[in-house]
Every structure is written in structure tokens, then in C-alpha cells.
Amino acid sequence: MAEAARTPLTAFQIGMHWFPERPGGLDRHYHALAGALPGAGVAVRGMVTGSGAAAADTHGAIVAFAPPGASVPMRLLRARRTLREMLARNRPDVVVSHFALYTLPGLDLIRAYPTVMHFQGPWAAESQAEGAADLASRIRHRIEAAVYARCQLHIVMSMAFGRVLETRYGVDPARIRVVPGCVDAARFGVPMERRSARQALDLPTDRPIVLTVRRLVRRMGLGDLVDAMATVRKHVPDALLLIVGRGTIEAELRERIAAMGLQHHVRLMGALPDAQLPLVYRAADLSVVPTLMLEGFGLTTLESLAAGTPVLVTPVGGLPEAVSDLSGSLVLPASGVAALAAGLTDALRGTLRLPDAEACRTYARSRFDIPVIAARTAQVYREAVDRCE
């Protein structure tokens, strides 16, 4: 068995975008695994939308089949063509999907292969929550269901999303494996004092800072977080909230901040360059993830912990699973304005006991560092291959 475990595999990975070109949790995870799986005995080939950067970065192992801005029919046509060519050229041991839409046109091509699905969220439900029409959401759900039905195994980041996969798509729980998200612990664990990180980003060094790194969409709970700061400032008058990210409700949040007179207490920072993310986590006294719905794991929780900054989360989806083994005090009793305001106030005033920087870093490094998660992921790929022999 030990000898078999060392047998190298080749996995063909169907992704969405190439992460350095397009930020996002799904794409970051795909990119991280592409770099780390070879160390776990899995050679990676794959395809994504994008420019030629993926091929340049991976010496041709991962290619772009279409630009992200191409029409959907063109992307699907090129996805099928590229998949056929790459399968013939590489003859992988297992096909791995990270995004149902680009897997759909090649379902017949991968019929003979063991297939694993990385399920990072219900695409249809997330789209509907962000304002997609009912018809578009129903079409996306059917696409997802068709692809998931053809996969031997499914990887989810939390038990919460395992239940979503089972209840929304009828996937047999016996085919679901929980492998949490990953973080580059060395990159986010910057060896810098908080004051120095703040100076590097031109942030105030004499104020308590709360950070959230989120896409600016409704289900992320950012409106509630802004409202909560109106209460927090009454108890911690110099508190400052930094919101990092871009999205469809940016203008709405800006208006809300102005209407509540919170310009001195809430700062929209936009999308920071990826190289600055470790610094902004290190600069904060505390991070918060205020999600209202459909949160499978929350990779930002790991990034914050790896930087040595504790993170408060709402009890939504897989967020409690990400942090509760470190400290139950990191999980708020509820989502919404009141719970956020009370939790942030208690944390900033020191009445809520939080893990220190070293405990946060050790927890992230030992459980979620990229090589650790790559090894667990490789085990699932091998299981899929074994089930088909």
C-alpha cells in the first residue's frame, strides 16, 4: 500500500481563471494546488480562461483556452476543443473539475476517466443571491447537477458545504470528502511588527484597526458591518474599519458610510495588490468575516490567522469549522448588526479573550499550509483512481 501511494499520478485540472490575472477564492485555490500537488506526487496539467500567462508560468502545463471576455458559446466551444487536445496529449490518470460550466462541454470526453469535483459553492444560488434572474439561476443549477452527477468523488472545504452538495444536488454523501482550504503560511506570516506594517501601508499607528477582505456583494454582510461600526465607535471612539475589495455594492457602501457620518471610522480601500495583502492583515488588530449566507469556508480566515491576526466570523456555512478548533470565542453567536457590534467592541476593549499571534500562526501553518492540504487532496485523487480500477 505504501508503495502504491508513492506511484505518481497526472491530474488534468479544469479551472475558471488564472489567479494572478483574476483574483478570487476559487482561482487562488486552483493556483495554489497547481503549484503544490507535484510535491505530493501529482503532476498537474490543466486549462483555464485567461491570457498566455498560465502557459508561461507553468511551462505549458496549464493553458488558456479562451479569454474571459469571450462570449459564453465561444468559451464552451474552445473549452471542448482544448480538453480533447490536452487529454489526447497528456493521458491523465484523473480529471479534476473546479468549475462546472467549463466541464460541461466535455462530459462525453471524460467519461472513461476517474473524475473529481472541487465544489467551492453553489454557483446558481450564489448568482441568484447577487441578483441573477431566476431563469439564469435555474440553467446554472442544471449545469452543475449534470456535471456533479458524473463525478466519482467530490471535495468540499467544509461539512457545511457537503450538506449543500447533498441537499441541493442529490450527491451521495458517501462520495463527498472534506478537505479544507489552504494558505501560503510563509507568505502571509510576514516577520514584521504591526506598527511597521502600518507604516508601510501609510495607515495610522495609534488607532485600533479592524479589517475585512471581501468581494463587495450583498451576501458578504458588509452593510451590517458598516452599521455595526456606528455602535462600535461609541465604545471605542478611535476604531477604524478597513474594507478591502471591489464589487457591485461599492457605491452603495460609500453612500451608507457618508450618511451615517462614519468617514473617519470606515475606509474603503479597493482591491489591494496581492503583494500587499499579507501586510494589511498584519497591520490589523483584528479581522472579521461578516457573511450572511453561502460561505463554504472563507479563505480570508486562514490568511488572517497565518499573518498572526485573530478573526471573528459569523456562524454561517463553513466559517465556524475554519476557526472553532483554535478558539470558540472567534465565532460570533449570530450574524447581523447587533452581534457584530458586540463582538467587535468586546474584542477591541479586551473583554473577549482571543488567541495571540503565535497561536494563530501555528494553527494556520499546522492545519492549512498549502503542502498539508495538497497531500490530503492527492489522497482523494488516488482514491478516485483506485475506485475505477
Coordinates of C-alpha atoms in Angstrom, one line a residue:
M1 CA 0.0 0.0 0.0
A2 CA 2.8 2.4 0.9
E3 CA 4.5 1.7 -2.5
A4 CA 1.2 2.3 -4.3
A5 CA 0.8 5.6 -2.5
R6 CA 4.1 6.8 -4.0
T7 CA 3.1 6.0 -7.6
P8 CA 2.9 9.3 -9.4
L9 CA -0.3 10.5 -10.9
T10 CA -1.2 13.0 -13.5
A11 CA -4.3 15.1 -12.9
F12 CA -5.9 17.3 -15.5
Q13 CA -7.4 20.3 -13.8
I14 CA -10.3 22.3 -15.4
G15 CA -10.3 25.7 -13.8
M16 CA -12.0 29.1 -14.1
H17 CA -9.4 31.9 -14.3
W18 CA -5.7 32.0 -13.9
F19 CA -5.4 33.5 -10.4
P20 CA -2.7 36.2 -10.8
E21 CA -4.8 37.7 -13.6
R22 CA -8.2 37.4 -11.9
P23 CA -8.5 37.5 -8.0
G24 CA -11.0 35.1 -6.4
G25 CA -11.1 32.3 -3.8
L26 CA -11.7 29.6 -6.4
D27 CA -8.9 30.8 -8.6
R28 CA -6.5 31.2 -5.7
H29 CA -7.2 27.7 -4.6
Y30 CA -6.7 26.3 -8.1
H31 CA -3.4 28.2 -8.4
A32 CA -2.1 27.0 -5.1
L33 CA -2.9 23.4 -5.8
A34 CA -1.3 23.6 -9.2
G35 CA 2.0 24.6 -7.6
A36 CA 1.9 22.3 -4.6
L37 CA 0.4 19.0 -6.0
P38 CA 3.7 17.9 -7.7
G39 CA 5.2 17.8 -4.2
A40 CA 2.5 15.4 -3.2
G41 CA 3.3 13.1 -6.2
V42 CA 0.6 14.5 -8.6
A43 CA 1.8 16.1 -11.9
V44 CA -0.6 18.8 -13.0
R45 CA -1.9 19.7 -16.4
G46 CA -4.9 21.9 -17.0
M47 CA -6.8 24.7 -18.6
V48 CA -8.4 28.0 -17.6
T49 CA -9.6 31.2 -19.2
G50 CA -7.1 33.9 -19.5
S51 CA -4.1 35.2 -21.5
G52 CA -0.9 33.3 -22.1
A53 CA 0.3 33.9 -18.6
A54 CA -0.8 30.5 -17.3
A55 CA 1.2 28.7 -20.0
A56 CA 4.2 31.0 -19.4
D57 CA 4.0 30.5 -15.6
T58 CA 3.7 26.7 -15.8
H59 CA 5.9 26.0 -18.9
G60 CA 2.8 24.9 -20.9
A61 CA 1.4 22.6 -18.3
I62 CA -1.7 24.8 -17.9
V63 CA -3.1 26.6 -20.9
A64 CA -5.7 29.3 -21.5
F65 CA -8.5 28.0 -23.8
A66 CA -10.2 31.4 -24.2
P67 CA -10.1 35.0 -23.0
P68 CA -12.5 35.6 -20.1
G69 CA -14.3 38.3 -22.1
A70 CA -15.2 35.9 -24.9
S71 CA -18.9 35.0 -25.4
V72 CA -20.2 32.0 -23.5
P73 CA -20.7 29.9 -26.7
M74 CA -17.1 30.7 -27.8
R75 CA -15.7 29.8 -24.3
L76 CA -17.6 26.5 -24.3
L77 CA -16.6 25.6 -27.8
R78 CA -12.9 26.3 -27.1
A79 CA -13.1 24.5 -23.7
R80 CA -14.3 21.3 -25.5
R81 CA -11.6 21.7 -28.2
T82 CA -8.8 22.3 -25.7
L83 CA -9.9 19.5 -23.4
R84 CA -9.9 17.0 -26.3
E85 CA -6.4 18.0 -27.4
M86 CA -5.0 18.1 -23.9
L87 CA -6.5 14.7 -22.9
A88 CA -5.0 13.1 -26.1
R89 CA -1.6 14.7 -25.4
N90 CA -1.4 14.0 -21.7
R91 CA -3.4 10.9 -21.0
P92 CA -4.1 11.9 -17.3
D93 CA -4.9 9.4 -14.6
V94 CA -7.7 11.6 -13.2
V95 CA -9.7 14.6 -14.4
V96 CA -10.5 17.3 -11.9
S97 CA -13.1 20.0 -12.2
H98 CA -13.1 23.3 -10.3
F99 CA -15.9 24.9 -12.3
A100 CA -18.9 23.1 -13.7
L101 CA -19.5 25.4 -16.7
Y102 CA -16.2 24.7 -18.4
T103 CA -16.5 21.0 -17.7
L104 CA -20.0 20.6 -19.2
P105 CA -19.0 20.6 -22.9
G106 CA -16.5 17.8 -22.4
L107 CA -18.6 15.4 -20.3
D108 CA -18.5 12.8 -23.0
L109 CA -14.8 13.2 -23.4
I110 CA -14.0 12.5 -19.7
R111 CA -16.5 9.5 -19.5
A112 CA -13.6 7.0 -19.3
Y113 CA -11.6 8.9 -16.7
P114 CA -11.9 8.9 -12.9
T115 CA -13.3 12.4 -12.2
V116 CA -13.2 14.5 -9.0
M117 CA -15.1 17.7 -8.4
H118 CA -13.8 20.6 -6.2
F119 CA -17.1 22.0 -5.0
Q120 CA -16.5 25.5 -3.7
G121 CA -20.1 26.7 -3.6
P122 CA -23.5 26.5 -5.3
W123 CA -22.9 28.6 -8.4
A124 CA -26.6 29.0 -9.2
A125 CA -27.5 30.1 -5.6
E126 CA -24.6 32.5 -5.3
S127 CA -25.6 34.1 -8.6
Q128 CA -29.2 34.4 -7.6
A129 CA -28.2 36.0 -4.3
E130 CA -26.2 38.6 -6.3
G131 CA -29.2 39.5 -8.5
A132 CA -29.1 37.0 -11.4
A133 CA -32.5 36.3 -13.0
D134 CA -34.4 33.2 -12.0
L135 CA -34.1 31.6 -15.4
A136 CA -30.3 32.1 -15.5
S137 CA -30.1 30.6 -12.0
R138 CA -32.1 27.5 -13.0
I139 CA -29.9 27.0 -16.0
R140 CA -26.8 27.2 -13.9
H141 CA -28.3 24.7 -11.4
R142 CA -28.9 22.2 -14.2
I143 CA -25.4 22.6 -15.5
E144 CA -24.0 22.0 -12.0
A145 CA -26.2 19.0 -11.4
A146 CA -25.2 17.4 -14.7
V147 CA -21.5 17.7 -14.0
Y148 CA -21.7 16.6 -10.4
A149 CA -23.7 13.5 -11.3
R150 CA -20.8 12.4 -13.5
C151 CA -18.0 12.8 -10.8
Q152 CA -16.9 9.8 -8.7
L153 CA -15.8 11.9 -5.8
H154 CA -16.4 15.5 -4.6
I155 CA -14.1 17.6 -2.5
V156 CA -15.7 20.2 -0.3
M157 CA -14.0 22.6 2.1
S158 CA -16.4 22.1 5.0
M159 CA -19.0 19.8 6.2
A160 CA -21.5 22.6 5.8
F161 CA -20.9 22.7 2.0
G162 CA -21.0 18.9 2.0
R163 CA -24.6 19.2 3.2
V164 CA -25.3 21.8 0.5
L165 CA -23.9 19.4 -2.2
E166 CA -26.1 16.6 -0.8
T167 CA -29.4 18.5 -0.3
R168 CA -29.3 20.9 -3.4
Y169 CA -27.8 18.5 -5.9
G170 CA -28.6 15.0 -4.6
V171 CA -24.9 13.9 -4.3
D172 CA -24.5 10.7 -2.3
P173 CA -22.6 11.7 1.0
A174 CA -20.5 8.6 0.5
R175 CA -18.9 10.3 -2.4
I176 CA -18.1 13.5 -0.5
R177 CA -14.7 14.2 1.0
V178 CA -13.9 17.2 3.3
V179 CA -10.5 18.9 2.5
P180 CA -10.3 22.4 3.9
G181 CA -8.9 25.4 2.1
C182 CA -5.2 26.2 2.1
V183 CA -3.0 29.2 2.7
D184 CA 0.6 30.0 1.9
A185 CA 1.6 30.3 5.6
A186 CA 5.1 31.5 4.8
R187 CA 3.9 34.3 2.6
F188 CA 1.3 35.6 4.9
G189 CA 3.4 35.1 8.0
V190 CA 5.4 38.3 7.4
P191 CA 8.1 38.8 10.1
M192 CA 7.1 42.3 10.8
E193 CA 5.7 44.2 13.8
R194 CA 2.2 45.6 13.4
R195 CA 3.5 49.2 13.6
S196 CA 5.9 48.6 10.8
A197 CA 3.2 47.1 8.6
R198 CA 1.0 50.1 9.2
Q199 CA 3.8 52.5 8.3
A200 CA 4.5 50.5 5.1
L201 CA 0.8 51.0 4.1
D202 CA 0.5 54.6 5.4
L203 CA -2.1 53.6 8.0
P204 CA -2.5 55.2 11.4
T205 CA -0.3 53.7 14.1
D206 CA -2.3 55.0 17.0
R207 CA -5.7 53.6 16.3
P208 CA -7.3 50.1 16.7
I209 CA -7.9 48.7 13.2
V210 CA -10.4 46.1 12.1
L211 CA -10.0 44.6 8.7
T212 CA -12.3 42.7 6.3
V213 CA -11.2 41.4 2.9
R214 CA -14.3 40.6 0.9
R215 CA -16.0 40.9 -2.5
L216 CA -18.4 43.8 -2.2
V217 CA -21.7 41.9 -2.7
R218 CA -24.7 41.7 -0.5
R219 CA -24.3 38.2 0.9
M220 CA -21.0 39.2 2.5
G221 CA -22.8 41.2 5.2
L222 CA -20.8 44.4 4.6
G223 CA -23.8 46.6 5.1
D224 CA -24.3 45.1 8.5
L225 CA -20.6 45.6 9.3
V226 CA -20.8 49.3 8.4
D227 CA -23.9 49.7 10.5
A228 CA -22.2 47.9 13.4
M229 CA -19.3 50.5 13.4
A230 CA -21.8 53.2 14.4
T231 CA -22.2 51.3 17.7
V232 CA -18.5 50.3 18.0
R233 CA -17.3 53.9 17.8
K234 CA -19.5 54.8 20.8
H235 CA -17.4 52.4 22.9
V236 CA -14.1 52.6 21.0
P237 CA -14.1 56.2 19.7
D238 CA -10.9 55.8 17.6
A239 CA -11.7 52.4 16.0
L240 CA -11.1 52.2 12.2
L241 CA -12.6 49.6 9.9
L242 CA -10.7 48.9 6.6
I243 CA -12.7 47.2 3.8
V244 CA -10.5 45.7 1.1
G245 CA -12.1 44.6 -2.1
R246 CA -14.3 45.6 -5.0
G247 CA -17.8 44.7 -6.1
T248 CA -21.3 45.7 -7.1
I249 CA -22.3 47.4 -3.9
E250 CA -19.2 49.7 -3.6
A251 CA -21.1 52.9 -4.4
E252 CA -23.9 51.9 -2.0
L253 CA -21.5 51.3 0.8
R254 CA -19.8 54.6 0.2
E255 CA -23.1 56.4 0.4
R256 CA -24.0 54.5 3.6
I257 CA -20.8 55.4 5.3
A258 CA -21.3 59.1 4.4
A259 CA -25.0 59.1 5.5
M260 CA -24.0 57.7 8.9
G261 CA -21.1 60.1 9.4
L262 CA -18.6 57.2 9.5
Q263 CA -16.0 58.6 7.1
H264 CA -13.5 58.8 9.9
H265 CA -14.2 55.2 11.1
V266 CA -14.7 53.2 7.9
R267 CA -12.3 53.3 4.9
L268 CA -13.0 51.6 1.6
M269 CA -9.5 50.6 0.3
G270 CA -10.5 49.0 -3.0
A271 CA -8.6 45.9 -4.3
L272 CA -5.1 45.9 -3.0
P273 CA -2.2 44.4 -5.0
D274 CA -1.8 40.8 -4.0
A275 CA 1.7 41.5 -2.6
Q276 CA 0.2 43.9 0.0
L277 CA -2.4 41.5 1.4
P278 CA 0.0 40.0 4.0
L279 CA 0.9 43.4 5.1
V280 CA -2.7 44.6 5.6
Y281 CA -3.6 41.5 7.6
R282 CA -0.5 42.1 9.8
A283 CA -1.4 45.7 10.2
A284 CA -4.8 45.0 11.7
D285 CA -5.6 44.2 15.3
L286 CA -8.5 42.1 14.3
S287 CA -10.1 40.7 11.1
V288 CA -13.8 40.0 10.7
V289 CA -15.8 37.9 8.2
P290 CA -19.5 39.1 8.5
T291 CA -21.0 36.8 5.9
L292 CA -24.8 36.4 5.8
M293 CA -25.1 33.3 3.6
L294 CA -23.4 30.8 1.3
E295 CA -19.9 30.7 2.8
G296 CA -18.2 27.4 2.2
F297 CA -15.1 28.1 4.2
G298 CA -13.7 31.6 4.0
L299 CA -10.1 31.5 2.8
T300 CA -9.6 35.0 4.2
T301 CA -9.9 33.5 7.7
L302 CA -6.7 31.5 7.0
E303 CA -4.9 34.4 5.5
S304 CA -5.6 36.5 8.6
L305 CA -4.5 33.7 11.0
A306 CA -1.4 33.0 9.1
A307 CA -0.5 36.7 9.5
G308 CA -1.0 36.3 13.2
T309 CA -4.2 38.3 13.4
P310 CA -7.3 36.7 15.1
V311 CA -10.5 36.7 13.1
L312 CA -14.1 36.9 14.2
V313 CA -16.6 35.1 12.0
T314 CA -20.4 34.8 11.8
P315 CA -21.9 31.3 12.4
V316 CA -22.6 30.8 8.7
G317 CA -21.7 27.8 6.5
G318 CA -18.2 26.5 7.0
L319 CA -16.8 29.6 8.8
P320 CA -17.1 28.0 12.3
E321 CA -15.3 24.9 11.1
A322 CA -12.4 27.1 10.0
V323 CA -11.7 28.7 13.4
S324 CA -13.5 26.9 16.2
D325 CA -10.7 24.4 17.0
L326 CA -8.4 27.4 17.6
S327 CA -10.9 29.2 19.8
G328 CA -14.7 29.2 20.2
S329 CA -14.5 32.9 21.0
L330 CA -13.8 33.6 17.4
V331 CA -17.3 32.5 16.3
L332 CA -20.0 35.2 16.9
P333 CA -23.3 33.9 18.3
A334 CA -25.2 35.3 15.3
S335 CA -24.9 37.3 12.1
G336 CA -26.3 40.8 11.9
V337 CA -25.6 44.2 13.2
A338 CA -26.0 43.6 17.0
A339 CA -23.7 40.5 17.1
L340 CA -21.1 42.2 15.0
A341 CA -21.1 45.4 17.1
A342 CA -20.9 43.5 20.4
G343 CA -18.2 41.1 19.2
L344 CA -16.0 43.9 17.8
T345 CA -16.5 46.1 20.8
D346 CA -15.6 43.3 23.2
A347 CA -12.6 42.3 21.2
L348 CA -11.2 45.8 20.8
R349 CA -11.7 46.6 24.5
G350 CA -10.0 43.3 25.5
T351 CA -13.0 41.8 27.3
L352 CA -13.2 39.0 24.7
R353 CA -10.3 36.6 25.0
L354 CA -8.7 36.0 21.6
P355 CA -5.7 33.8 20.6
D356 CA -2.4 35.6 20.4
A357 CA -0.4 36.0 17.2
E358 CA 1.8 32.9 17.7
A359 CA -1.2 30.7 18.4
C360 CA -2.9 32.0 15.2
R361 CA 0.2 31.4 13.1
T362 CA 0.8 27.9 14.4
Y363 CA -2.8 26.9 13.9
A364 CA -2.8 28.1 10.3
R365 CA 0.6 26.5 9.5
S366 CA 0.0 23.1 11.0
R367 CA -3.5 22.6 9.6
F368 CA -3.9 24.6 6.4
D369 CA -0.5 25.3 4.9
I370 CA -0.5 24.5 1.2
P371 CA 1.7 21.3 1.3
V372 CA -0.6 19.9 4.0
I373 CA -3.7 20.4 2.0
A374 CA -2.1 19.3 -1.3
A375 CA -1.2 16.0 0.4
R376 CA -4.8 15.5 1.5
T377 CA -6.1 16.4 -1.9
A378 CA -3.8 14.0 -3.6
Q379 CA -5.2 11.2 -1.4
V380 CA -8.7 11.9 -2.8
Y381 CA -7.4 11.8 -6.3
R382 CA -5.7 8.5 -5.7
E383 CA -8.9 7.1 -4.1
A384 CA -10.9 8.1 -7.3
V385 CA -8.4 6.3 -9.4
D386 CA -8.5 3.2 -7.2
R387 CA -12.3 3.1 -7.3
C388 CA -12.2 2.9 -11.1
E389 CA -9.6 0.1 -11.4

